[in-house]
Coordinates of C-alpha atoms in Angstrom, one line a residue:
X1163 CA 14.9 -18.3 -10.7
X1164 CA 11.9 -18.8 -12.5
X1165 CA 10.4 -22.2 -13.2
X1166 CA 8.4 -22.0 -16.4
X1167 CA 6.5 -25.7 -15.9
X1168 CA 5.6 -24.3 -12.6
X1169 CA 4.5 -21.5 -14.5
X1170 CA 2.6 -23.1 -17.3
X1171 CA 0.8 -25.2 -14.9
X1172 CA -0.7 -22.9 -12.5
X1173 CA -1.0 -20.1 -15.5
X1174 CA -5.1 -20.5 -15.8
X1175 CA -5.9 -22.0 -12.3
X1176 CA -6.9 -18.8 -10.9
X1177 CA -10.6 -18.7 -12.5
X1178 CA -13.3 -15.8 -12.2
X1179 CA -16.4 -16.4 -13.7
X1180 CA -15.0 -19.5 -15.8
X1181 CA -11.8 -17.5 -17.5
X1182 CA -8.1 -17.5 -16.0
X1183 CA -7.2 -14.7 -13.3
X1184 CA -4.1 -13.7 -15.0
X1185 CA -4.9 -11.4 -17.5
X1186 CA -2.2 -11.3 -20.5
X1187 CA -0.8 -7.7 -21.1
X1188 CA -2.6 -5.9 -24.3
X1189 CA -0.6 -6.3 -27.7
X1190 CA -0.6 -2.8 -27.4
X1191 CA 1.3 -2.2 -25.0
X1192 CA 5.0 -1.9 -25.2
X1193 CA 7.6 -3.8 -23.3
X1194 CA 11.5 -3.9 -23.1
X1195 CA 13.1 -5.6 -26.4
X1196 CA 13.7 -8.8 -27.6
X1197 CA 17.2 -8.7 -26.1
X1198 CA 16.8 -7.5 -23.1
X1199 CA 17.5 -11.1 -21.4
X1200 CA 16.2 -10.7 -17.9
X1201 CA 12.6 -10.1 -19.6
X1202 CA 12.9 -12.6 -22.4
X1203 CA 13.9 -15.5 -19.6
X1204 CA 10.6 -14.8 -17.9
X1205 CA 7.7 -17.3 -18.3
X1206 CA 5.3 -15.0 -17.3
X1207 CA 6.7 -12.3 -19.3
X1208 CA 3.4 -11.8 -21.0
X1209 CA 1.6 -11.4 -18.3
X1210 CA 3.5 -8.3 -16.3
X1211 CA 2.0 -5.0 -16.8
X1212 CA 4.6 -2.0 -16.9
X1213 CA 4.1 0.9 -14.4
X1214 CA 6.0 3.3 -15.7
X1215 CA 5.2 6.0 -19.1
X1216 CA 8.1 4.3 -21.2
X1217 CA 6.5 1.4 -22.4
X1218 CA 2.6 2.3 -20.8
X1219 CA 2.3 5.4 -22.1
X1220 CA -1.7 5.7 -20.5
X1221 CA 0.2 5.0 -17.0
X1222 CA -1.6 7.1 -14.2
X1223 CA 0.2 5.5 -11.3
X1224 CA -2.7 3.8 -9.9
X1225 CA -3.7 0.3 -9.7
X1226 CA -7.4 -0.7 -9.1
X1227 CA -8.6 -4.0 -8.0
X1228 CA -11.9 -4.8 -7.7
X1229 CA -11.9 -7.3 -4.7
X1230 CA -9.4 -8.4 -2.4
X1231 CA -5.9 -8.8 -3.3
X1232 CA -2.6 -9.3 -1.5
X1233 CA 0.1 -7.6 -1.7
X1234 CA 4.7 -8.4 -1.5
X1235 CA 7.7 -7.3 -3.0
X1236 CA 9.6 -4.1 -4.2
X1237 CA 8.3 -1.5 -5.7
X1238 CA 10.3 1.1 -8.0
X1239 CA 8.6 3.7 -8.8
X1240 CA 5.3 5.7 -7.5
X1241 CA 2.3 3.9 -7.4
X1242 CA -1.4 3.6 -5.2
X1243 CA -3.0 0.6 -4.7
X1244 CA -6.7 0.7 -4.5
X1245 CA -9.5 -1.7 -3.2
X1246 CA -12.9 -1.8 -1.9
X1247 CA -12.1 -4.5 0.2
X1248 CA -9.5 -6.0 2.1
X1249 CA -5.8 -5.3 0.9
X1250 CA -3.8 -8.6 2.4
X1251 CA 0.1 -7.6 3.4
X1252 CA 1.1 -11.3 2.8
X1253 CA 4.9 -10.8 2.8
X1254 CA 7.3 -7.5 3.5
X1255 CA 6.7 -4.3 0.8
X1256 CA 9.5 -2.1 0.1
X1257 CA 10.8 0.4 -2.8
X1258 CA 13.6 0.2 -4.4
X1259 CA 15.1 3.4 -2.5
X1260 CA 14.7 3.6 1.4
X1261 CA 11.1 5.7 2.3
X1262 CA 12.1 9.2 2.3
X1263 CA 15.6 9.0 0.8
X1264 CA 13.6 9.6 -2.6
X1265 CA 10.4 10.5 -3.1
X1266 CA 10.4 8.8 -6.6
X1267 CA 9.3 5.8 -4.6
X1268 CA 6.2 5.8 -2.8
X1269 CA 3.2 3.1 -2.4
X1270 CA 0.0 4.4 -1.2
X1271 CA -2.6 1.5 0.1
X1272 CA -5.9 2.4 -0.2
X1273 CA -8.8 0.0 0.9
X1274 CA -12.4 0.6 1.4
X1275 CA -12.2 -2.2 4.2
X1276 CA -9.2 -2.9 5.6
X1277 CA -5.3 -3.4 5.7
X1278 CA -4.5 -6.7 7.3
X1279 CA -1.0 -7.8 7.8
X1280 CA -1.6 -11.5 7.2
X1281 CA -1.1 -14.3 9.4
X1282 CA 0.8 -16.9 7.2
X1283 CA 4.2 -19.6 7.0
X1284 CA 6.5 -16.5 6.2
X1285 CA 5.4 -13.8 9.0
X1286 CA 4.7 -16.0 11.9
X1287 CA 7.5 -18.3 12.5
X1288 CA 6.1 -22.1 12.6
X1289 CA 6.3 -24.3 15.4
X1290 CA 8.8 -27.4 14.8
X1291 CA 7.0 -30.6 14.7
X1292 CA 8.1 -32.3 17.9
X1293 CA 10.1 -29.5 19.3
X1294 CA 7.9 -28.3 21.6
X1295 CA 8.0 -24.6 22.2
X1296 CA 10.9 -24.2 19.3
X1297 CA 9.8 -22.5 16.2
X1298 CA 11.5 -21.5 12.8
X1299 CA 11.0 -18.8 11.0
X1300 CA 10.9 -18.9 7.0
X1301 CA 11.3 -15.0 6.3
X1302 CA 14.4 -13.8 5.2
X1303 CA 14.5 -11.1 7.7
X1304 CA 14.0 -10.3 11.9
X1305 CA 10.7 -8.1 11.1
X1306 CA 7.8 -7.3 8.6
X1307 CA 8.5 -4.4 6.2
X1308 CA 6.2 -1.6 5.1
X1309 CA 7.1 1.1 2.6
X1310 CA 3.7 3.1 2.5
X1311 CA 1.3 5.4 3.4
X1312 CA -1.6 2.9 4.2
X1313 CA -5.9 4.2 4.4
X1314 CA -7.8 2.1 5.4
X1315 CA -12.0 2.6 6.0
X1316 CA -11.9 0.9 8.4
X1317 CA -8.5 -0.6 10.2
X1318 CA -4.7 -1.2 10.0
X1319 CA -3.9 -4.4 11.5
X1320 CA -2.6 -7.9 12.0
X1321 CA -4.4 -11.0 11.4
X1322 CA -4.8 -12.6 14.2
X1323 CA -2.5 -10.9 16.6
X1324 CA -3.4 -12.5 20.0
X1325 CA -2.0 -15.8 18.6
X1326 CA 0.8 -17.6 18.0
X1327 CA 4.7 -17.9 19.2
X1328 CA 5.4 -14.8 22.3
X1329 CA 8.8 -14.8 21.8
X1330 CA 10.3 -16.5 18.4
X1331 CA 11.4 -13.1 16.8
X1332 CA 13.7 -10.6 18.0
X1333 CA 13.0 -6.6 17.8
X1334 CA 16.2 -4.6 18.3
X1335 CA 16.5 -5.4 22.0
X1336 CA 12.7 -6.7 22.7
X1337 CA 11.3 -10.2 21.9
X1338 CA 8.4 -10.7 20.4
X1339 CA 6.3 -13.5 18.6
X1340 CA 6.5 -11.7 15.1
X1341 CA 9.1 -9.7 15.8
X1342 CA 9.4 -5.7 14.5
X1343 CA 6.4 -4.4 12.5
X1344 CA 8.6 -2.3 10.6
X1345 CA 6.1 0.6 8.7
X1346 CA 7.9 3.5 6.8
X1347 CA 5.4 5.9 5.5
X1348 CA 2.0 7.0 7.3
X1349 CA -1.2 5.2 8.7
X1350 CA -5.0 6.5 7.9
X1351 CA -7.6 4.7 9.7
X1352 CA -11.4 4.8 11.1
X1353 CA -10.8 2.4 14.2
X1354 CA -7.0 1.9 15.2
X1355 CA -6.1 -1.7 14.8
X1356 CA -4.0 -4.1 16.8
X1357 CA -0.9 -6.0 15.3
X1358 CA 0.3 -7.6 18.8
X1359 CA -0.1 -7.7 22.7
X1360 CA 1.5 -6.8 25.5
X1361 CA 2.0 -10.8 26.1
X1362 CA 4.0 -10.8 23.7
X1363 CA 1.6 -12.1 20.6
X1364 CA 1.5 -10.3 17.3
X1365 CA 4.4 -7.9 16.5
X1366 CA 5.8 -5.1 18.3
X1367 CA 5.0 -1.6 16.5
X1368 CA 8.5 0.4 15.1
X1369 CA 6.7 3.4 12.8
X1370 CA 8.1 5.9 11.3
X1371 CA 6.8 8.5 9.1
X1372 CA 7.7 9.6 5.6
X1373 CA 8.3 12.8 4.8
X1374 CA 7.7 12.3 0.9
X1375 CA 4.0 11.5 1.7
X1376 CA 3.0 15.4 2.8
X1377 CA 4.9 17.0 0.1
X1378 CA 4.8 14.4 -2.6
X1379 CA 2.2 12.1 -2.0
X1380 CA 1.5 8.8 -4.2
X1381 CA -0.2 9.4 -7.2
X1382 CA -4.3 10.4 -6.4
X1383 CA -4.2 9.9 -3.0
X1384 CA -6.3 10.9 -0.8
X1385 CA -5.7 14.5 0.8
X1386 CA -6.7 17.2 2.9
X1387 CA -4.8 19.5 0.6
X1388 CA -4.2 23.0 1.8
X1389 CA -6.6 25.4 3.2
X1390 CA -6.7 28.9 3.8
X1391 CA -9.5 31.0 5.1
X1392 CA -12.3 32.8 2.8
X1393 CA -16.0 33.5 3.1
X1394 CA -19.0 33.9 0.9
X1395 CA -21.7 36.8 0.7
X1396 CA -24.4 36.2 -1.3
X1397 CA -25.7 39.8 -2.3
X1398 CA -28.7 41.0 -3.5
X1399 CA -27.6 43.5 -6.8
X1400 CA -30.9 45.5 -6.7
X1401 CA -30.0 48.6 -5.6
X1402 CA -26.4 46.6 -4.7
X1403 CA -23.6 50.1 -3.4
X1404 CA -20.2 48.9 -3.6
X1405 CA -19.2 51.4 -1.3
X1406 CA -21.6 50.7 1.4
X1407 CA -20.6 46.9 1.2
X1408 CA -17.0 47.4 1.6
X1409 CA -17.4 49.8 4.7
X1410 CA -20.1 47.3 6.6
X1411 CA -17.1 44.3 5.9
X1412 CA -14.4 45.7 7.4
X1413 CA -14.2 44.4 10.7
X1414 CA -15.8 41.2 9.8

């Protein structure tokens, strides 16, 4: 499943500032033994980072990237992903357990910019060269999966949604050019942004909110927490009568 030439060539061609973009995992840091297989087979082995206390025992459950990144795959476990730019959706996200089923799994996105579900070979089918209005799809599933609470600064929403196929995806009974946009979990946003249009562009919205993310939300996120009411007197303790005080508040 994993092609370690592949691997070994493309290791070191992500550069910033002259040095590879993949950055090894500390010596430090633990990792599952020598004969666990499925980790030993791995070419990139050296290179994953564990989220979870077992072998990363300074785990917080937060991941901070300083630019933009894009983000795929399945998550196990509870973690928030943080930018101060753009956070890319470039394929389907989705724990390990179905959103709300567990609150052991939960993803929090949180960008500084926004969340942009992107516009690429896997989420918008491709047009068939030379068969006219026929396109083809490369993702493994009908719709675009998202298992998380998502903030965004400034929008949620899809890269360039007025464009494209208007009808090569089905979404339960509807047709649409992406097909379902398929969020489980909660959206957060300054200026609500589109994923599709009425034409038939973009995807057509199925939301549904998890539970897990007002009781047990993703680790440091972002809350209003829970508020009750109070007030504050500043008093004056020269010639300050307790009794006095308490009589004036009573109906206040």
């Amino acid at each position: 499943a994993y092609d370690t030439v592949a691997w070994l060539a493309n290791v070191g061609a992500w550069t910033a500032g002259g040095n590879p973009g993949w950055r090894p995992r500390p010596v430090g840091m633990g990792s599952p033994p020598s004969s666990n297989g499925a980790w030993e087979g791995r070419p990139d082995k050296d290179y994953l980072w564990p989220i979870g206390r077992e072998w990363n025992p300074a785990w917080e459950g937060v991941i901070h990237v300083s630019g933009r990144v894009a983000v795929s795959g399945v998550l196990n476990g509870r973690v928030t992903l943080a930018s101060p730019e753009n956070i890319i959706v470039a394929d389907d996200i989705r724990t390990a357990i179905d959103p709300g089923v567990d609150c052991g799994n939960i993803l929090g996105l949180f960008s500084g910019d926004s969340i942009i579900v992107s516009d690429n070979t896997i989420n918008t089918p491709q047009q068939v060269p030379g068969g006219g209005a026929n396109y083809r799809t490369y993702d493994l599933t009908p719709e675009e999966d998202i298992h998380a609470v998502v903030l965004a600064l400034q929008i949620f929403g899809a890269e360039r949604y007025n464009s494209g196929p208007k009808d090569a995806e089905d979404c339960s009974t509807s047709n649409a050019g992406r097909g379902c946009l398929a969020l489980k979990g909660g959206i957060i946003q300054k200026t609500r942004g589109a994923v599709g249009l009425t034409g038939g562009e973009g995807y057509i919205k199925r939301y549904e909110f998890n539970a897990c993310a007002a009781s047990e939300p993703p680790p440091y996120f972002p809350t209003t927490g829970k508020f009750a009411r109070n007030r504050i007197f500043e008093l004056d303790p020269r010639n300050f009568d307790v009794v006095t005080w308490f009589a004036t508040n009573q109906n206040n």
